[in-house]
Coordinates of C-alpha atoms and ligand atoms in Angstrom, one line a residue:
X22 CA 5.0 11.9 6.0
X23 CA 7.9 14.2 4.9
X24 CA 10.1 16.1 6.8
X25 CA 8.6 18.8 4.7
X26 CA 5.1 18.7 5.8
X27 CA 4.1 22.3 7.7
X28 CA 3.2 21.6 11.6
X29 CA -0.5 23.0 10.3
X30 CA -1.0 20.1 8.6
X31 CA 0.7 17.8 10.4
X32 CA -2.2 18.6 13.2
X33 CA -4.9 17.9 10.5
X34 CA -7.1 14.7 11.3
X35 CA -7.6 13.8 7.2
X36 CA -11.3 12.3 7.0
X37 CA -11.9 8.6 6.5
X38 CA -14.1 8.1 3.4
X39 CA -16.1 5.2 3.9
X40 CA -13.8 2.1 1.7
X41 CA -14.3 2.1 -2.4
X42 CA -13.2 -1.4 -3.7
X43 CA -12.6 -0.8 -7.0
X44 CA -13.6 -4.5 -8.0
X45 CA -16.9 -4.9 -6.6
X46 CA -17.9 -8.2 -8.3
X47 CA -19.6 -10.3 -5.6
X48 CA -19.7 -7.2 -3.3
X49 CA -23.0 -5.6 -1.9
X50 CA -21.5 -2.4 -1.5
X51 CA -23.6 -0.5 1.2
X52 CA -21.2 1.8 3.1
X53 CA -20.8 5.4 1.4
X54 CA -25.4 6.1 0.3
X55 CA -24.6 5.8 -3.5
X56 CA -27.7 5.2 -5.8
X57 CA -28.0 1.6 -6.6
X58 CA -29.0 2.7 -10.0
X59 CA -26.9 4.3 -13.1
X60 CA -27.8 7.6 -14.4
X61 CA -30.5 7.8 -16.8
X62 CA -30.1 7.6 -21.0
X63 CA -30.9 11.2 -20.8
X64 CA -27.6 12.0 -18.6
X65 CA -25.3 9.6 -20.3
X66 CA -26.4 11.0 -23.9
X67 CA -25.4 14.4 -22.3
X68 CA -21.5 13.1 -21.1
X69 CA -21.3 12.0 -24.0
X70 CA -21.9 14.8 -26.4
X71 CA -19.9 16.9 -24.2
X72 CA -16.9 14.6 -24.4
X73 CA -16.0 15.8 -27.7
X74 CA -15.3 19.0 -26.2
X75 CA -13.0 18.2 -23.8
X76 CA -9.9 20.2 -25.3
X77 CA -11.9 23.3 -24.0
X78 CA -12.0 24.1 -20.5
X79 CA -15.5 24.1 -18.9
X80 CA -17.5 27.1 -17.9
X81 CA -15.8 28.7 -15.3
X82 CA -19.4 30.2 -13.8
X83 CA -21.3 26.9 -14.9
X84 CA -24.0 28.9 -15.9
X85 CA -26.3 26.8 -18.0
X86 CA -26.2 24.6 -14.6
X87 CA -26.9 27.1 -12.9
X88 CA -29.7 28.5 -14.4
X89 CA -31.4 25.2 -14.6
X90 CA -30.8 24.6 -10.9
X91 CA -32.9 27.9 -10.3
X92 CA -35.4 26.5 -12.8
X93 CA -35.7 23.2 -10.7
X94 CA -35.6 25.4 -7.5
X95 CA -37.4 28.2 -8.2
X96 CA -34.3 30.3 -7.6
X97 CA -32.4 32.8 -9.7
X98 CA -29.2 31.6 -11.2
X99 CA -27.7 34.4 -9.0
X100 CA -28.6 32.6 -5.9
X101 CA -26.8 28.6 -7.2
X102 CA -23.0 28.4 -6.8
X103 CA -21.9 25.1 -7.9
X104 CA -18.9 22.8 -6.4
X105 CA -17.2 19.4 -7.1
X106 CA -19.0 17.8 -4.9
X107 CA -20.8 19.1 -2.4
X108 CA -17.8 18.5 0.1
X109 CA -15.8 21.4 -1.7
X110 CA -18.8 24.0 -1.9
X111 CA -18.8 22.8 2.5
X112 CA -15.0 23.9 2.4
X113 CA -15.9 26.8 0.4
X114 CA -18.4 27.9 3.1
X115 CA -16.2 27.0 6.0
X116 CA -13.1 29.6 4.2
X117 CA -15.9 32.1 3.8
X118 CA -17.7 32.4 7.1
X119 CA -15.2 31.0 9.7
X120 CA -11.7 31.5 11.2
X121 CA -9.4 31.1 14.1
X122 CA -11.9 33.3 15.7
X123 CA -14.5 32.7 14.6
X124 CA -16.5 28.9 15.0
X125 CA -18.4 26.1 13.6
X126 CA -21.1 25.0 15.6
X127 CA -22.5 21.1 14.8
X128 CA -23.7 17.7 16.4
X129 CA -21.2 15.2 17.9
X130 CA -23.2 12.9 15.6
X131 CA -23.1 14.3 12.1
X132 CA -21.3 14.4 9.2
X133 CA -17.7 13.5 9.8
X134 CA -16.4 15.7 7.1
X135 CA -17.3 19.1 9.0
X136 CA -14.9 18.5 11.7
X137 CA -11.9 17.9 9.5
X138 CA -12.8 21.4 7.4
X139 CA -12.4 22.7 11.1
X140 CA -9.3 21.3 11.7
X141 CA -7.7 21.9 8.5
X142 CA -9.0 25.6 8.6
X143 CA -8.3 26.4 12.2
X144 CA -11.7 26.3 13.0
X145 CA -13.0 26.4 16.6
X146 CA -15.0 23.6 16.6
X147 CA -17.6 23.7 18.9
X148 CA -19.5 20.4 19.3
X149 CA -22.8 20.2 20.3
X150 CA -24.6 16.5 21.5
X151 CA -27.3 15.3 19.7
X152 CA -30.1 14.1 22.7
X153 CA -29.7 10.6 24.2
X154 CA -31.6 9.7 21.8
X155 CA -30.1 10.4 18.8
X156 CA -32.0 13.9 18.1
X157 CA -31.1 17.3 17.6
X158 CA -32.4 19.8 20.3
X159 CA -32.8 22.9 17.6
X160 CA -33.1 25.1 21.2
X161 CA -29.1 24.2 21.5
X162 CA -28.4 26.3 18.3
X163 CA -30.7 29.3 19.1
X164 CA -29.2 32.6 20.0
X165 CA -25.7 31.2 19.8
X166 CA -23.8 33.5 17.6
X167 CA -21.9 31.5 15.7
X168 CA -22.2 29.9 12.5
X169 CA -23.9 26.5 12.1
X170 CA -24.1 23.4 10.1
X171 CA -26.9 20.9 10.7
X172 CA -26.8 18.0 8.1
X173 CA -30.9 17.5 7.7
X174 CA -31.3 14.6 7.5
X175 CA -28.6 13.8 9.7
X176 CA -26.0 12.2 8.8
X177 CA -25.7 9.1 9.9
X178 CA -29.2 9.0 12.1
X179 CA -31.6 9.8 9.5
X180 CA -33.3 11.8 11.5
X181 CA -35.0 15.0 10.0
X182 CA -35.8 18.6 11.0
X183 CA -39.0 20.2 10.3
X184 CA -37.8 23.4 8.4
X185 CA -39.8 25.7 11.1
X186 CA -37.0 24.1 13.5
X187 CA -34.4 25.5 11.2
X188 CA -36.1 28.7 10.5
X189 CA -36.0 29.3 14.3
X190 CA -32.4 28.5 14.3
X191 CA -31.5 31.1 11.3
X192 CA -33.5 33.4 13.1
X193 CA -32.1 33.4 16.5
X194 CA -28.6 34.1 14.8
X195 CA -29.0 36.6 12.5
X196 CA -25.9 37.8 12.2
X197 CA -24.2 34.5 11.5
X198 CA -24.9 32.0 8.3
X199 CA -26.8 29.2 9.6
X200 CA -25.7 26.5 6.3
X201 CA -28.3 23.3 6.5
X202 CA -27.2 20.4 4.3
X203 CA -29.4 18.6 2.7
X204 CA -27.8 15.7 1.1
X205 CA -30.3 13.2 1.8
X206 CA -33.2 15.7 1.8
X207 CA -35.4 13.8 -1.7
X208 CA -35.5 10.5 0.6
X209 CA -38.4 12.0 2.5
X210 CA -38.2 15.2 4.4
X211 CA -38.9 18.6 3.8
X212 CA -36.3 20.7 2.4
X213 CA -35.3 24.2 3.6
X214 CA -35.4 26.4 0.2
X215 CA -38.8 28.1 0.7
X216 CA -36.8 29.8 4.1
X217 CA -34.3 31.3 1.7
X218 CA -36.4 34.2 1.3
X219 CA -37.0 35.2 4.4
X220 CA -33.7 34.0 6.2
X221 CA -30.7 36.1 4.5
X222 CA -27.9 34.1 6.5
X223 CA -29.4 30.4 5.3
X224 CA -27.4 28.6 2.9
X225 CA -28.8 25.3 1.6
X226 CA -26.3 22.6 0.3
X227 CA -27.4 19.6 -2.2
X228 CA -25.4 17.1 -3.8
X229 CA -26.0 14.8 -7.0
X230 CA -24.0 12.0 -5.1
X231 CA -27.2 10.6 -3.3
X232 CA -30.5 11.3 -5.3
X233 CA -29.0 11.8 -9.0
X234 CA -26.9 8.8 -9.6
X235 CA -23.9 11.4 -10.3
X236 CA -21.1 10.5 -6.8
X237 CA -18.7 9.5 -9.5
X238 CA -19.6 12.7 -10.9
X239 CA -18.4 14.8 -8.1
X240 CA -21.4 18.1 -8.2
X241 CA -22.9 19.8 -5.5
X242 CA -24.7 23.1 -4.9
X243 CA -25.0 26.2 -2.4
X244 CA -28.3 27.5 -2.7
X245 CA -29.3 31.3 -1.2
X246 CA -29.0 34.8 -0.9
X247 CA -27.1 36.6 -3.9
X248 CA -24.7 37.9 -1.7
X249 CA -24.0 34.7 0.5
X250 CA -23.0 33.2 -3.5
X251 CA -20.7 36.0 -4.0
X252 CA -18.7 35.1 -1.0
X253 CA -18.5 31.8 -1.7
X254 CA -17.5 32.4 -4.9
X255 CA -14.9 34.6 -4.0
X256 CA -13.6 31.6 -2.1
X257 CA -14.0 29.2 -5.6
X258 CA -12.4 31.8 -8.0
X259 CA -9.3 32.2 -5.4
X260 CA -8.7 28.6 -5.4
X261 CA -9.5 26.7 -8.3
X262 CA -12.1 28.5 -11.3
X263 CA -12.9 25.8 -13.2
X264 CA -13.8 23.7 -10.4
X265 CA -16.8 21.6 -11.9
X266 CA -15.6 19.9 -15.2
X267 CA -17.7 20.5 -18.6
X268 CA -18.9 16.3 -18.1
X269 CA -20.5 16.8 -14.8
X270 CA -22.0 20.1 -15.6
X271 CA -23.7 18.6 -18.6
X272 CA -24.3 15.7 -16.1
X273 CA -26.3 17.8 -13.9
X274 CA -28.1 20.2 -16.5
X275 CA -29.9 16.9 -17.9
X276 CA -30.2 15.5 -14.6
X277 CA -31.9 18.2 -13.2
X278 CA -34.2 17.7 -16.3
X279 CA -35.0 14.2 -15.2
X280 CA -38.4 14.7 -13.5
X281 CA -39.8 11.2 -14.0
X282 CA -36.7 9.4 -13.7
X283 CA -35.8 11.1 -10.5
X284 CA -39.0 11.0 -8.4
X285 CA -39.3 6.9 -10.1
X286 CA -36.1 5.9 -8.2
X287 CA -36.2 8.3 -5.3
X288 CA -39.8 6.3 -4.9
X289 CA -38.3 2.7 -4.7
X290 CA -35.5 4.1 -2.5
X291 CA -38.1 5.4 0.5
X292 CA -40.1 1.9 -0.4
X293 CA -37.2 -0.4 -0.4
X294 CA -35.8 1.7 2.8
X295 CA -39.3 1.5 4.6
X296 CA -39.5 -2.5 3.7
X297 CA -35.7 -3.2 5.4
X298 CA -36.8 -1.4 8.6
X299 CA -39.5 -3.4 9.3
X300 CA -37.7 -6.9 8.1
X301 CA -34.4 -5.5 10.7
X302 CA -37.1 -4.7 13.5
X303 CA -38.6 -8.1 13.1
X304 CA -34.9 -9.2 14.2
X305 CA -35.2 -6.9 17.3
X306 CA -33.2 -4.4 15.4
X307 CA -33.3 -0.9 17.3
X308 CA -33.2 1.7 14.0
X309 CA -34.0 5.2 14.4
X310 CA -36.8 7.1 12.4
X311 CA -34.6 7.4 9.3
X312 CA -35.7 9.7 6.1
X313 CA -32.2 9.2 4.3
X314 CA -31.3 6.8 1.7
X315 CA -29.7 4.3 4.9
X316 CA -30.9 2.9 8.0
X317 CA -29.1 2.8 11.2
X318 CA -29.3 0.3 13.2
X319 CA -28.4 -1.9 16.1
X320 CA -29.4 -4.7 18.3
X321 CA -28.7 -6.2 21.4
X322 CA -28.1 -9.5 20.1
X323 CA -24.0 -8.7 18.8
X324 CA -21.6 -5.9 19.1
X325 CA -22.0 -3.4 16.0
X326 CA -18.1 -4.1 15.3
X327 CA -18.5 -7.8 15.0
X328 CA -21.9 -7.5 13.3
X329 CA -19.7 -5.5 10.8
X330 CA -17.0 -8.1 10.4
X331 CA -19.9 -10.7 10.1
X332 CA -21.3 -9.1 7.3
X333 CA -18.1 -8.1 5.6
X334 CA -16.9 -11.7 5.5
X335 CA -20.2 -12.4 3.3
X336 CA -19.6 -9.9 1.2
X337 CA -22.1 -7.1 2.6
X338 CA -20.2 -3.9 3.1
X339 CA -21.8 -1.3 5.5
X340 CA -20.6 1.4 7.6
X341 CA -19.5 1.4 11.5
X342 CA -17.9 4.8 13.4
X343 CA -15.8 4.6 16.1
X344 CA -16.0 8.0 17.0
X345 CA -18.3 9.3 19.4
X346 CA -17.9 6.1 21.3
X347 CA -21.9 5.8 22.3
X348 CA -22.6 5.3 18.2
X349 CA -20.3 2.4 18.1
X350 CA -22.7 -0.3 18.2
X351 CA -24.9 0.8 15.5
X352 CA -24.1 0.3 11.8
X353 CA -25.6 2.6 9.0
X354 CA -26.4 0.6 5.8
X355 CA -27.2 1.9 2.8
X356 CA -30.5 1.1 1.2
X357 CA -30.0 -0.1 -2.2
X358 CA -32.2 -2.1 -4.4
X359 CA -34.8 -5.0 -3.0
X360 CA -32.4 -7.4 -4.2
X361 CA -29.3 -6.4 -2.7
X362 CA -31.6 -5.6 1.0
X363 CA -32.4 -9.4 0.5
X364 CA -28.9 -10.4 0.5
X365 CA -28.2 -8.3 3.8
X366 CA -30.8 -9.6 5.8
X367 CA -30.1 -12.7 4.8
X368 CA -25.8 -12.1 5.8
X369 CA -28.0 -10.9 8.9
X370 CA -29.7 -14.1 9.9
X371 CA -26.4 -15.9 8.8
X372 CA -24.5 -13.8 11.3
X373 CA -26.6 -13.6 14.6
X374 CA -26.7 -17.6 14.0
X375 CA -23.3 -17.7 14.4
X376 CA -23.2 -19.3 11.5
X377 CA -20.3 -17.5 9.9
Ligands
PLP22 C1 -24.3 14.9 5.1 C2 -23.4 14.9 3.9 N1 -23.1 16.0 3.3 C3 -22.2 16.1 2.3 C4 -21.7 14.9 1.7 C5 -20.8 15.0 0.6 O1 -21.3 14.6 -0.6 P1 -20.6 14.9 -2.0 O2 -19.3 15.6 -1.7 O3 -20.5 13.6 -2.7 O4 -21.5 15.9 -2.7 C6 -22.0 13.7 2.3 C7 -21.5 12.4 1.7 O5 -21.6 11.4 2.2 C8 -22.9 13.7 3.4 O6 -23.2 12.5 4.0

């Protein structure tokens, strides 16, 4: 670091992304819940007639995204704010609705990203723990006057929220936005937008990193009340206008398009993930009821961090945190295709042999 840097940031704990080898030949790369699969014909067809445009900057308001997000919502295009990546429409959310004074509330267990927005905003953090066993008490979040993130499905547990859980939350804080994150919410549980009539303070994040093939893309979405997206876009406008590029808004109009392709390969994703859990509970894997596109697991039989460095030595990359210590046993693996879940339960078997 510089003698330049500002003691502000200087205190700011940067996030870890999960490690991107850039040469993945002979890699089963399981560790940051990308699609196994590349974006359809439809979407690459799209990049590439928008290429030729690339002298022009994009759309500053995105709004032929936009409007066919509400289309695929059932939204108006008022109520779809778009970000690169859903990480930047989080920060967005975070400059709009919090301060020194004023704090985020979210699991110990969650999303690692929402505490660094806290510490590079000044954010009170306040930290809530998940239940022994890994769940979310929604009671913990009632009446508590501050705003909330809940990542549903959690992130890295899996575990999933009825929306009448999250409706009681939004309700018991009226005055505060309750934002809900649904990154992971195609892999199987019940998404949150039909509350976004009736809850004025709920704000409903989606990516196209997890579902749509599109992390290289960098898109994500706020989805709610007009006036929540005029806040947030006062935040977007102030710091960078042209925040989504023309390529991954015409990635996103034509993915949004892809019906058939999109409920296809979310299919084999819940198949494939339901088909690994059984094969690592056969192994006397603990895993915990996930509805994500990953499993989390552990067992008795190693220590997560050397199951990791098992795995890693055969070329299976997964994902360990450190951080809160009682999650440091379990690893959370990325489902991919059948054949790369092969190849990890068979680095599996190799490893618990002792055999590597
Ligand atoms: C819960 C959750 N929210 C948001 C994100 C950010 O996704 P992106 O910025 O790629 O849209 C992630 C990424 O892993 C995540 O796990």
């Amino acid at each position: 670091m510089s003698r330049f840097l500002s003691p502000a940031m200087e205190a700011v704990t940067p996030y870890q992304p999960g490690s991107q080898p850039q040469n993945t030949q002979g890699v089963v790369k399981l560790n940051t819940n990308e699609s196994p699969f590349p974006p359809p014909t439809a979407v690459m067809d799209a990049i590439r007639e928008e290429e030729m445009r690339l002298h022009l900057y994009p759309d500053p308001c995105c709004r032929q995204l936009r409007q066919a997000a509400a289309e695929a919502y059932g939204l108006q295009p008022e109520q779809v704010l778009a970000g690169n990546g859903s990480d930047e429409v989080l920060y967005f959310a975070l400059r709009a609705f919090c301060d020194s004074g004023r704090p985020l509330a979210f699991a110990d267990v969650t999303y690692g990203f929402y505490s660094c927005l806290c510490s590079l905003l000044g954010v009170p953090a306040h930290i809530i723990p998940l239940r022994p066993d890994l769940t979310l008490d929604p009671g913990d979040y009632c009446g508590l006057g501050q705003t909330v993130v809940i990542a549903n499905p959690n992130a890295p547990t899996g575990i999933a929220l009825p929306p009448k859980a999250l409706a009681r939350v939004a309700a018991s804080n009226p005055d505060n936005v309750v934002l809900v994150d649904e990154a992971y919410v195609d892999f199987g549980a019940d998404s949150c937008l039909p509350l976004l009539e009736r809850y004025k303070n709920l704000l409903v994040i989606r990516t196209f990193s997890k579902s749509r093939q599109l992390a290289g893309a960098r898109l994500g979405l706020a989805l709610g009340s007009p006036e929540l997206i005029e806040d947030l876009d006062r935040v977007r406008t102030s710091l960078n206008p042209y925040n989504v590029s023309r390529l991954a808004q015409a990635a996103g109009v034509a993915s949004l398009r892809q019906h058939r392709f999109f409920e296809e390969t979310r299919r084999q994703i819940i198949q494939c993930r339901q088909w690994t859990a059984e094969q690592l509970a056969r192994r006397g894997f603990e895993l915990t009821d996930s509805k994500a596109n990953f499993l989390f697991a552990r067992t008795d039989a190693m220590p997560g961090p050397e199951l990791f460095r098992r795995l890693w030595q055969q070329g299976v990359l997964v994902r360990r945190f450190d951080t809160p210590s009682r999650i440091g046993d379990w690893l959370r693996i990325t489902v991919g295709t059948l054949e790369q879940m092969e190849k990890v339960l068979d680095a599996v078997d190799t490893a618990l042999k002792g055999e590597c």
